[in-house]
Amino acid sequence: MRFRTEVDIEPLSVRVEPGDRIFSIGSCFAENMAVKLFEGGFAVTSNPFGVLYNPASICLAFELIAGGHIVGADCLVRNGDVWCSPWFHGRFSGTDPQEVLGRMNNALEFARRGFAEADVIIISLGTPWVYELSTDFPVEGTRFIPGMVAANCHKFPAGHYVRRRLNVDEICAGFDGLLSHGMAGKRVLFTVSPVRYVKDGLHGSNLGKAVLLLATERICERHGNAAYFPAYEALVDDLRDYRFYGEDLIHPSPAAVEYIWELFRTHAMTPSAAEQAAEVEKLTEATRHRVHTPGSREHVRFLEYMLRRTDSLTERFPDAQLARHYNYFSNELAKYNDDGKE
């Protein structure tokens, strides 16, 4: 007897391989997967400009990365005492414009390095709804023009924006050039975030997700270096129960994220990469181990075993990012050497 419709994932043409460097961008779900990949020993650059929900802002982020220019004063606008940019998340905003620009340019340089080194790009689309700058937006003296899509509204009055929904053709057009040129030679995994946008109403949220699903299908059909991973279907159609959501009944619960990660590890990674991720995750969990009797014989043996385990995994997976694990166990063990205990 079956009690749920499990998501059927066909073999993906794009998979993560051992030693791959990952560039993850988009919705908060992109960050969830980036954390899991990092804990699995992969080098990951995650959302350097902050969370981005709509395809147009994600495409703009890639254009900024490829552009080679720095962010100047003409990329800032003032909202009361706060300086911000429609291109960046609110975490970059502040009262000192030079400090704001410094953080933004550091993020831009970090993004360029991460993108240049990346073997795999993960793009998580959240919504096709965008907020375009209206004629009321304070664009004088800036690079911004009316009609430009804002990645973040920064609490400006609603009249400063025009809200509309991108269509499938617009989304595809935005990514076609990127995949053919800027991302040529890189493997690209698209997902549609399982987080529902209930502020649009359930019907409106479903319509938005449908637009994204149609767009990603067309993009992956056109480009051999792109594939779709069904994170949305895994939560909405497979799990289908509110116990797999957080208290807000919108975002996936930790258990749901773990389930989707297991699907990702099985279907979006090669067997050797999946094995690396599973083994390194155990090391990561060990670094969080709560010790009741620090320095006890059992604790020291545990640290010695984990240090040997780290060395063994370094030999098996030479490209895995294990330095932080080795340093942690080494430093902890050094506290309890033969010269004395803490």
CSV table of C-alpha atoms in Angstrom, one decimal:
chain,number,residue,atom,x,y,z
A,1,MET,CA,0.0,0.0,0.0
A,2,ARG,CA,1.3,3.4,-1.0
A,3,PHE,CA,0.6,6.5,1.1
A,4,ARG,CA,2.5,9.2,-1.0
A,5,THR,CA,3.4,9.9,-4.6
A,6,GLU,CA,7.2,9.9,-4.5
A,7,VAL,CA,8.9,12.2,-7.0
A,8,ASP,CA,10.3,10.4,-10.0
A,9,ILE,CA,13.7,11.9,-10.9
A,10,GLU,CA,15.1,10.9,-14.2
A,11,PRO,CA,18.9,10.7,-14.6
A,12,LEU,CA,20.2,14.2,-14.7
A,13,SER,CA,22.6,15.3,-17.5
A,14,VAL,CA,24.4,17.6,-15.1
A,15,ARG,CA,25.9,16.2,-11.9
A,16,VAL,CA,28.2,17.4,-9.2
A,17,GLU,CA,31.6,15.6,-9.2
A,18,PRO,CA,34.3,15.2,-6.6
A,19,GLY,CA,36.4,18.3,-6.4
A,20,ASP,CA,33.8,20.6,-8.0
A,21,ARG,CA,33.6,24.2,-6.9
A,22,ILE,CA,30.0,25.4,-6.6
A,23,PHE,CA,28.5,28.8,-7.2
A,24,SER,CA,25.0,28.9,-5.7
A,25,ILE,CA,22.6,31.9,-6.3
A,26,GLY,CA,18.9,32.7,-5.9
A,27,SER,CA,16.3,32.1,-3.3
A,28,CYS,CA,16.9,31.1,0.3
A,29,PHE,CA,16.6,27.5,-0.9
A,30,ALA,CA,19.9,28.0,-2.8
A,31,GLU,CA,21.5,28.8,0.5
A,32,ASN,CA,20.0,25.7,2.1
A,33,MET,CA,21.7,23.5,-0.5
A,34,ALA,CA,24.9,25.6,-0.4
A,35,VAL,CA,25.2,24.9,3.4
A,36,LYS,CA,24.7,21.1,2.8
A,37,LEU,CA,27.4,21.1,0.0
A,38,PHE,CA,29.8,23.1,2.3
A,39,GLU,CA,29.2,20.6,5.1
A,40,GLY,CA,29.9,17.8,2.6
A,41,GLY,CA,33.4,19.2,1.8
A,42,PHE,CA,32.8,21.2,-1.3
A,43,ALA,CA,34.1,24.7,-2.0
A,44,VAL,CA,31.0,26.9,-2.2
A,45,THR,CA,30.2,30.5,-3.0
A,46,SER,CA,26.7,31.3,-1.9
A,47,ASN,CA,24.5,34.3,-2.7
A,48,PRO,CA,27.3,37.0,-2.6
A,49,PHE,CA,24.8,39.8,-3.2
A,50,GLY,CA,22.2,38.4,-0.7
A,51,VAL,CA,19.1,36.4,-1.4
A,52,LEU,CA,17.7,37.0,-4.9
A,53,TYR,CA,14.2,35.8,-5.7
A,54,ASN,CA,13.4,36.7,-9.3
A,55,PRO,CA,15.1,35.6,-12.6
A,56,ALA,CA,15.8,39.2,-13.8
A,57,SER,CA,17.7,40.1,-10.6
A,58,ILE,CA,19.7,36.9,-10.8
A,59,CYS,CA,20.6,37.6,-14.5
A,60,LEU,CA,21.6,41.1,-13.5
A,61,ALA,CA,23.9,39.7,-10.8
A,62,PHE,CA,25.7,37.7,-13.4
A,63,GLU,CA,26.0,40.7,-15.6
A,64,LEU,CA,27.6,42.7,-12.7
A,65,ILE,CA,30.0,39.8,-12.1
A,66,ALA,CA,31.0,39.7,-15.8
A,67,GLY,CA,31.1,43.5,-16.1
A,68,GLY,CA,34.4,44.0,-14.4
A,69,HIS,CA,33.5,47.5,-13.0
A,70,ILE,CA,33.3,48.5,-9.4
A,71,VAL,CA,30.2,49.8,-7.6
A,72,GLY,CA,30.5,53.6,-7.2
A,73,ALA,CA,28.5,56.3,-5.6
A,74,ASP,CA,26.2,56.4,-8.6
A,75,CYS,CA,25.0,52.9,-7.6
A,76,LEU,CA,23.6,54.1,-4.3
A,77,VAL,CA,20.3,55.8,-3.3
A,78,ARG,CA,19.4,57.3,0.0
A,79,ASN,CA,16.3,56.4,1.9
A,80,GLY,CA,16.2,58.6,5.0
A,81,ASP,CA,19.5,58.0,6.8
A,82,VAL,CA,20.2,54.8,5.0
A,83,TRP,CA,22.2,54.3,1.9
A,84,CYS,CA,21.3,51.3,-0.2
A,85,SER,CA,21.3,49.9,-3.8
A,86,PRO,CA,18.4,48.3,-5.7
A,87,TRP,CA,21.0,45.7,-6.9
A,88,PHE,CA,21.9,44.5,-3.4
A,89,HIS,CA,20.2,42.9,-0.4
A,90,GLY,CA,19.4,45.1,2.6
A,91,ARG,CA,22.2,43.5,4.6
A,92,PHE,CA,24.6,45.7,2.6
A,93,SER,CA,22.8,49.0,3.6
A,94,GLY,CA,24.1,51.4,6.1
A,95,THR,CA,24.4,55.1,7.2
A,96,ASP,CA,28.0,55.5,5.9
A,97,PRO,CA,28.0,55.4,2.1
A,98,GLN,CA,31.7,54.6,1.8
A,99,GLU,CA,31.4,51.7,4.2
A,100,VAL,CA,28.3,50.5,2.2
A,101,LEU,CA,30.3,50.7,-1.1
A,102,GLY,CA,33.2,48.9,0.5
A,103,ARG,CA,31.0,45.9,1.5
A,104,MET,CA,29.4,45.8,-1.9
A,105,ASN,CA,32.7,45.9,-3.8
A,106,ASN,CA,34.1,43.2,-1.5
A,107,ALA,CA,31.1,41.1,-2.3
A,108,LEU,CA,31.4,41.7,-6.0
A,109,GLU,CA,35.1,40.7,-6.0
A,110,PHE,CA,34.2,37.6,-4.0
A,111,ALA,CA,31.5,36.7,-6.5
A,112,ARG,CA,33.9,37.1,-9.4
A,113,ARG,CA,36.4,34.8,-7.9
A,114,GLY,CA,33.8,32.3,-7.0
A,115,PHE,CA,32.1,32.3,-10.4
A,116,ALA,CA,35.4,32.2,-12.3
A,117,GLU,CA,36.5,29.1,-10.3
A,118,ALA,CA,33.1,27.4,-10.3
A,119,ASP,CA,32.5,24.1,-12.1
A,120,VAL,CA,28.8,24.0,-11.2
A,121,ILE,CA,26.3,26.8,-11.0
A,122,ILE,CA,23.1,26.2,-8.9
A,123,ILE,CA,20.3,28.7,-9.7
A,124,SER,CA,17.2,28.6,-7.5
A,125,LEU,CA,14.3,30.7,-8.8
A,126,GLY,CA,11.7,31.8,-6.3
A,127,THR,CA,9.1,34.0,-8.1
A,128,PRO,CA,8.6,35.6,-11.5
A,129,TRP,CA,7.1,38.7,-9.9
A,130,VAL,CA,9.4,41.7,-10.1
A,131,TYR,CA,9.4,45.3,-8.9
A,132,GLU,CA,10.5,47.8,-11.5
A,133,LEU,CA,11.6,51.3,-10.7
A,134,SER,CA,8.8,53.8,-11.4
A,135,THR,CA,9.3,57.4,-12.5
A,136,ASP,CA,8.9,58.3,-8.8
A,137,PHE,CA,12.1,56.4,-7.8
A,138,PRO,CA,15.0,58.8,-7.0
A,139,VAL,CA,17.2,57.9,-10.0
A,140,GLU,CA,18.8,61.3,-10.6
A,141,GLY,CA,22.6,61.1,-10.5
A,142,THR,CA,22.6,57.3,-10.5
A,143,ARG,CA,23.0,54.5,-13.0
A,144,PHE,CA,19.3,53.5,-12.4
A,145,ILE,CA,16.5,54.2,-14.8
A,146,PRO,CA,12.8,53.7,-14.6
A,147,GLY,CA,11.8,50.2,-15.6
A,148,MET,CA,14.9,48.6,-14.1
A,149,VAL,CA,14.2,45.6,-11.9
A,150,ALA,CA,15.0,46.0,-8.2
A,151,ALA,CA,16.5,43.0,-6.3
A,152,ASN,CA,15.3,44.6,-3.1
A,153,CYS,CA,12.8,47.3,-2.4
A,154,HIS,CA,14.5,48.7,0.7
A,155,LYS,CA,11.2,49.9,2.2
A,156,PHE,CA,10.8,52.7,-0.3
A,157,PRO,CA,7.1,53.7,-0.8
A,158,ALA,CA,5.1,51.4,-2.9
A,159,GLY,CA,4.6,54.1,-5.5
A,160,HIS,CA,8.3,54.0,-6.3
A,161,TYR,CA,7.8,50.6,-8.0
A,162,VAL,CA,5.6,49.0,-10.7
A,163,ARG,CA,4.9,45.3,-9.9
A,164,ARG,CA,4.5,42.8,-12.7
A,165,ARG,CA,5.0,39.2,-13.5
A,166,LEU,CA,7.7,38.1,-16.0
A,167,ASN,CA,6.6,35.8,-18.7
A,168,VAL,CA,8.3,32.6,-19.9
A,169,ASP,CA,9.9,34.3,-22.9
A,170,GLU,CA,11.5,37.0,-20.8
A,171,ILE,CA,12.9,34.6,-18.4
A,172,CYS,CA,14.4,32.4,-21.1
A,173,ALA,CA,15.8,35.3,-23.0
A,174,GLY,CA,17.6,36.5,-19.8
A,175,PHE,CA,19.3,33.1,-19.3
A,176,ASP,CA,19.9,32.1,-23.0
A,177,GLY,CA,22.9,34.5,-23.5
A,178,LEU,CA,24.4,33.7,-20.1
A,179,LEU,CA,24.3,29.9,-20.7
A,180,SER,CA,25.7,30.2,-24.2
A,181,HIS,CA,28.5,32.6,-23.3
A,182,GLY,CA,29.2,33.5,-19.7
A,183,MET,CA,28.5,30.0,-18.4
A,184,ALA,CA,29.9,28.1,-21.4
A,185,GLY,CA,32.0,25.2,-20.0
A,186,LYS,CA,30.2,25.2,-16.7
A,187,ARG,CA,27.4,22.8,-15.6
A,188,VAL,CA,24.2,24.5,-14.5
A,189,LEU,CA,21.5,23.1,-12.2
A,190,PHE,CA,18.2,24.9,-12.0
A,191,THR,CA,15.7,24.5,-9.2
A,192,VAL,CA,12.4,26.2,-8.4
A,193,SER,CA,12.2,27.0,-4.8
A,194,PRO,CA,9.5,25.0,-2.9
A,195,VAL,CA,8.7,28.1,-0.8
A,196,ARG,CA,5.2,29.3,-1.7
A,197,TYR,CA,4.5,33.0,-2.1
A,198,VAL,CA,1.2,33.1,-0.2
A,199,LYS,CA,1.1,36.9,-0.2
A,200,ASP,CA,0.1,36.5,-3.9
A,201,GLY,CA,-2.7,34.0,-2.8
A,202,LEU,CA,-2.4,30.3,-3.3
A,203,HIS,CA,-3.7,30.6,-6.9
A,204,GLY,CA,-1.3,33.4,-7.6
A,205,SER,CA,1.6,31.5,-6.1
A,206,ASN,CA,0.8,28.5,-8.2
A,207,LEU,CA,0.7,30.6,-11.3
A,208,GLY,CA,4.0,32.1,-10.5
A,209,LYS,CA,5.6,28.7,-9.9
A,210,ALA,CA,4.1,27.4,-13.2
A,211,VAL,CA,5.8,30.2,-15.1
A,212,LEU,CA,9.1,29.3,-13.5
A,213,LEU,CA,8.6,25.6,-14.3
A,214,LEU,CA,7.8,26.2,-17.9
A,215,ALA,CA,10.8,28.6,-18.2
A,216,THR,CA,13.3,26.2,-16.7
A,217,GLU,CA,12.0,23.3,-18.8
A,218,ARG,CA,12.6,25.4,-22.0
A,219,ILE,CA,16.0,26.6,-20.9
A,220,CYS,CA,17.2,23.1,-20.1
A,221,GLU,CA,15.9,21.9,-23.5
A,222,ARG,CA,17.9,24.6,-25.3
A,223,HIS,CA,21.1,24.2,-23.4
A,224,GLY,CA,23.0,20.9,-23.0
A,225,ASN,CA,24.9,22.2,-20.0
A,226,ALA,CA,21.8,22.8,-18.0
A,227,ALA,CA,19.5,20.5,-16.1
A,228,TYR,CA,16.5,20.8,-13.7
A,229,PHE,CA,16.4,19.3,-10.2
A,230,PRO,CA,12.8,19.0,-8.8
A,231,ALA,CA,13.1,20.5,-5.4
A,232,TYR,CA,9.7,22.1,-5.7
A,233,GLU,CA,8.0,18.8,-6.6
A,234,ALA,CA,9.8,17.0,-3.8
A,235,LEU,CA,8.2,19.1,-1.1
A,236,VAL,CA,4.9,20.1,-2.7
A,237,ASP,CA,4.0,16.9,-4.4
A,238,ASP,CA,5.9,14.2,-2.6
A,239,LEU,CA,5.9,15.2,1.1
A,240,ARG,CA,2.6,17.1,0.9
A,241,ASP,CA,2.1,17.5,4.7
A,242,TYR,CA,2.4,20.5,6.9
A,243,ARG,CA,4.6,18.7,9.3
A,244,PHE,CA,7.3,19.2,6.7
A,245,TYR,CA,6.9,23.0,6.9
A,246,GLY,CA,8.2,25.5,9.5
A,247,GLU,CA,6.0,27.4,11.8
A,248,ASP,CA,5.1,29.9,9.1
A,249,LEU,CA,3.7,27.0,7.0
A,250,ILE,CA,5.6,28.3,4.1
A,251,HIS,CA,9.3,27.4,4.4
A,252,PRO,CA,10.5,23.8,4.5
A,253,SER,CA,11.3,22.3,7.9
A,254,PRO,CA,14.8,21.0,8.6
A,255,ALA,CA,13.4,17.5,8.0
A,256,ALA,CA,12.2,18.5,4.5
A,257,VAL,CA,15.5,20.2,3.7
A,258,GLU,CA,17.3,17.0,4.7
A,259,TYR,CA,15.0,14.9,2.6
A,260,ILE,CA,15.5,17.1,-0.5
A,261,TRP,CA,19.3,17.1,0.2
A,262,GLU,CA,19.2,13.3,0.2
A,263,LEU,CA,17.5,13.4,-3.2
A,264,PHE,CA,20.0,15.9,-4.5
A,265,ARG,CA,22.9,13.8,-3.2
A,266,THR,CA,21.4,10.7,-4.9
A,267,HIS,CA,20.4,12.2,-8.2
A,268,ALA,CA,22.4,15.4,-8.7
A,269,MET,CA,25.8,14.0,-7.7
A,270,THR,CA,28.0,11.3,-9.1
A,271,PRO,CA,28.3,8.2,-6.8
A,272,SER,CA,31.8,9.2,-5.7
A,273,ALA,CA,30.8,12.8,-5.0
A,274,ALA,CA,27.7,11.6,-3.0
A,275,GLU,CA,30.0,9.3,-1.0
A,276,GLN,CA,32.3,12.2,-0.2
A,277,ALA,CA,29.4,14.3,0.9
A,278,ALA,CA,28.0,11.6,3.2
A,279,GLU,CA,31.4,10.9,4.8
A,280,VAL,CA,32.4,14.5,5.3
A,281,GLU,CA,29.0,15.4,6.8
A,282,LYS,CA,29.8,12.9,9.5
A,283,LEU,CA,33.0,14.8,10.3
A,284,THR,CA,31.1,18.1,10.3
A,285,GLU,CA,28.6,16.6,12.8
A,286,ALA,CA,31.5,15.5,14.9
A,287,THR,CA,32.8,19.0,15.2
A,288,ARG,CA,29.5,19.9,16.8
A,289,HIS,CA,29.6,17.0,19.3
A,290,ARG,CA,28.7,18.1,22.8
A,291,VAL,CA,31.1,16.8,25.3
A,292,HIS,CA,30.0,16.2,28.9
A,293,THR,CA,33.5,15.5,30.3
A,294,PRO,CA,36.1,17.5,28.3
A,295,GLY,CA,39.5,16.0,28.5
A,296,SER,CA,38.3,12.6,29.7
A,297,ARG,CA,40.0,9.5,28.3
A,298,GLU,CA,36.9,8.9,26.1
A,299,HIS,CA,36.9,12.4,24.8
A,300,VAL,CA,40.6,12.2,23.9
A,301,ARG,CA,40.1,8.9,22.1
A,302,PHE,CA,37.2,10.4,20.2
A,303,LEU,CA,39.3,13.3,19.0
A,304,GLU,CA,42.2,11.0,18.1
A,305,TYR,CA,39.8,8.8,16.1
A,306,MET,CA,38.3,11.7,14.3
A,307,LEU,CA,41.7,13.1,13.4
A,308,ARG,CA,42.7,9.7,11.9
A,309,ARG,CA,39.3,9.6,10.1
A,310,THR,CA,40.0,13.1,8.7
A,311,ASP,CA,43.5,11.9,7.4
A,312,SER,CA,41.9,8.8,5.9
A,313,LEU,CA,39.2,10.9,4.1
A,314,THR,CA,41.9,13.3,2.8
A,315,GLU,CA,43.6,10.4,1.1
A,316,ARG,CA,40.3,9.1,-0.4
A,317,PHE,CA,39.0,12.5,-1.4
A,318,PRO,CA,42.1,14.7,-2.0
A,319,ASP,CA,40.0,17.6,-3.4
A,320,ALA,CA,37.6,17.7,-0.5
A,321,GLN,CA,37.7,20.8,1.7
A,322,LEU,CA,38.8,19.2,5.0
A,323,ALA,CA,41.3,21.7,6.4
A,324,ARG,CA,38.8,23.2,8.9
A,325,HIS,CA,38.0,19.7,10.2
A,326,TYR,CA,41.7,18.8,10.6
A,327,ASN,CA,42.4,22.1,12.4
A,328,TYR,CA,39.4,21.7,14.7
A,329,PHE,CA,40.3,18.2,15.9
A,330,SER,CA,44.0,19.0,16.1
A,331,ASN,CA,43.4,22.1,18.2
A,332,GLU,CA,41.0,20.4,20.5
A,333,LEU,CA,43.4,17.5,21.0
A,334,ALA,CA,46.3,19.9,21.7
A,335,LYS,CA,44.3,21.1,24.7
A,336,TYR,CA,44.6,17.7,26.4
A,337,ASN,CA,48.2,16.6,25.6
A,338,ASP,CA,50.5,14.8,28.0
A,339,ASP,CA,51.8,18.1,29.5
A,340,GLY,CA,48.6,18.7,31.3
A,341,LYS,CA,44.9,19.1,30.9
A,342,GLU,CA,42.7,22.2,31.0
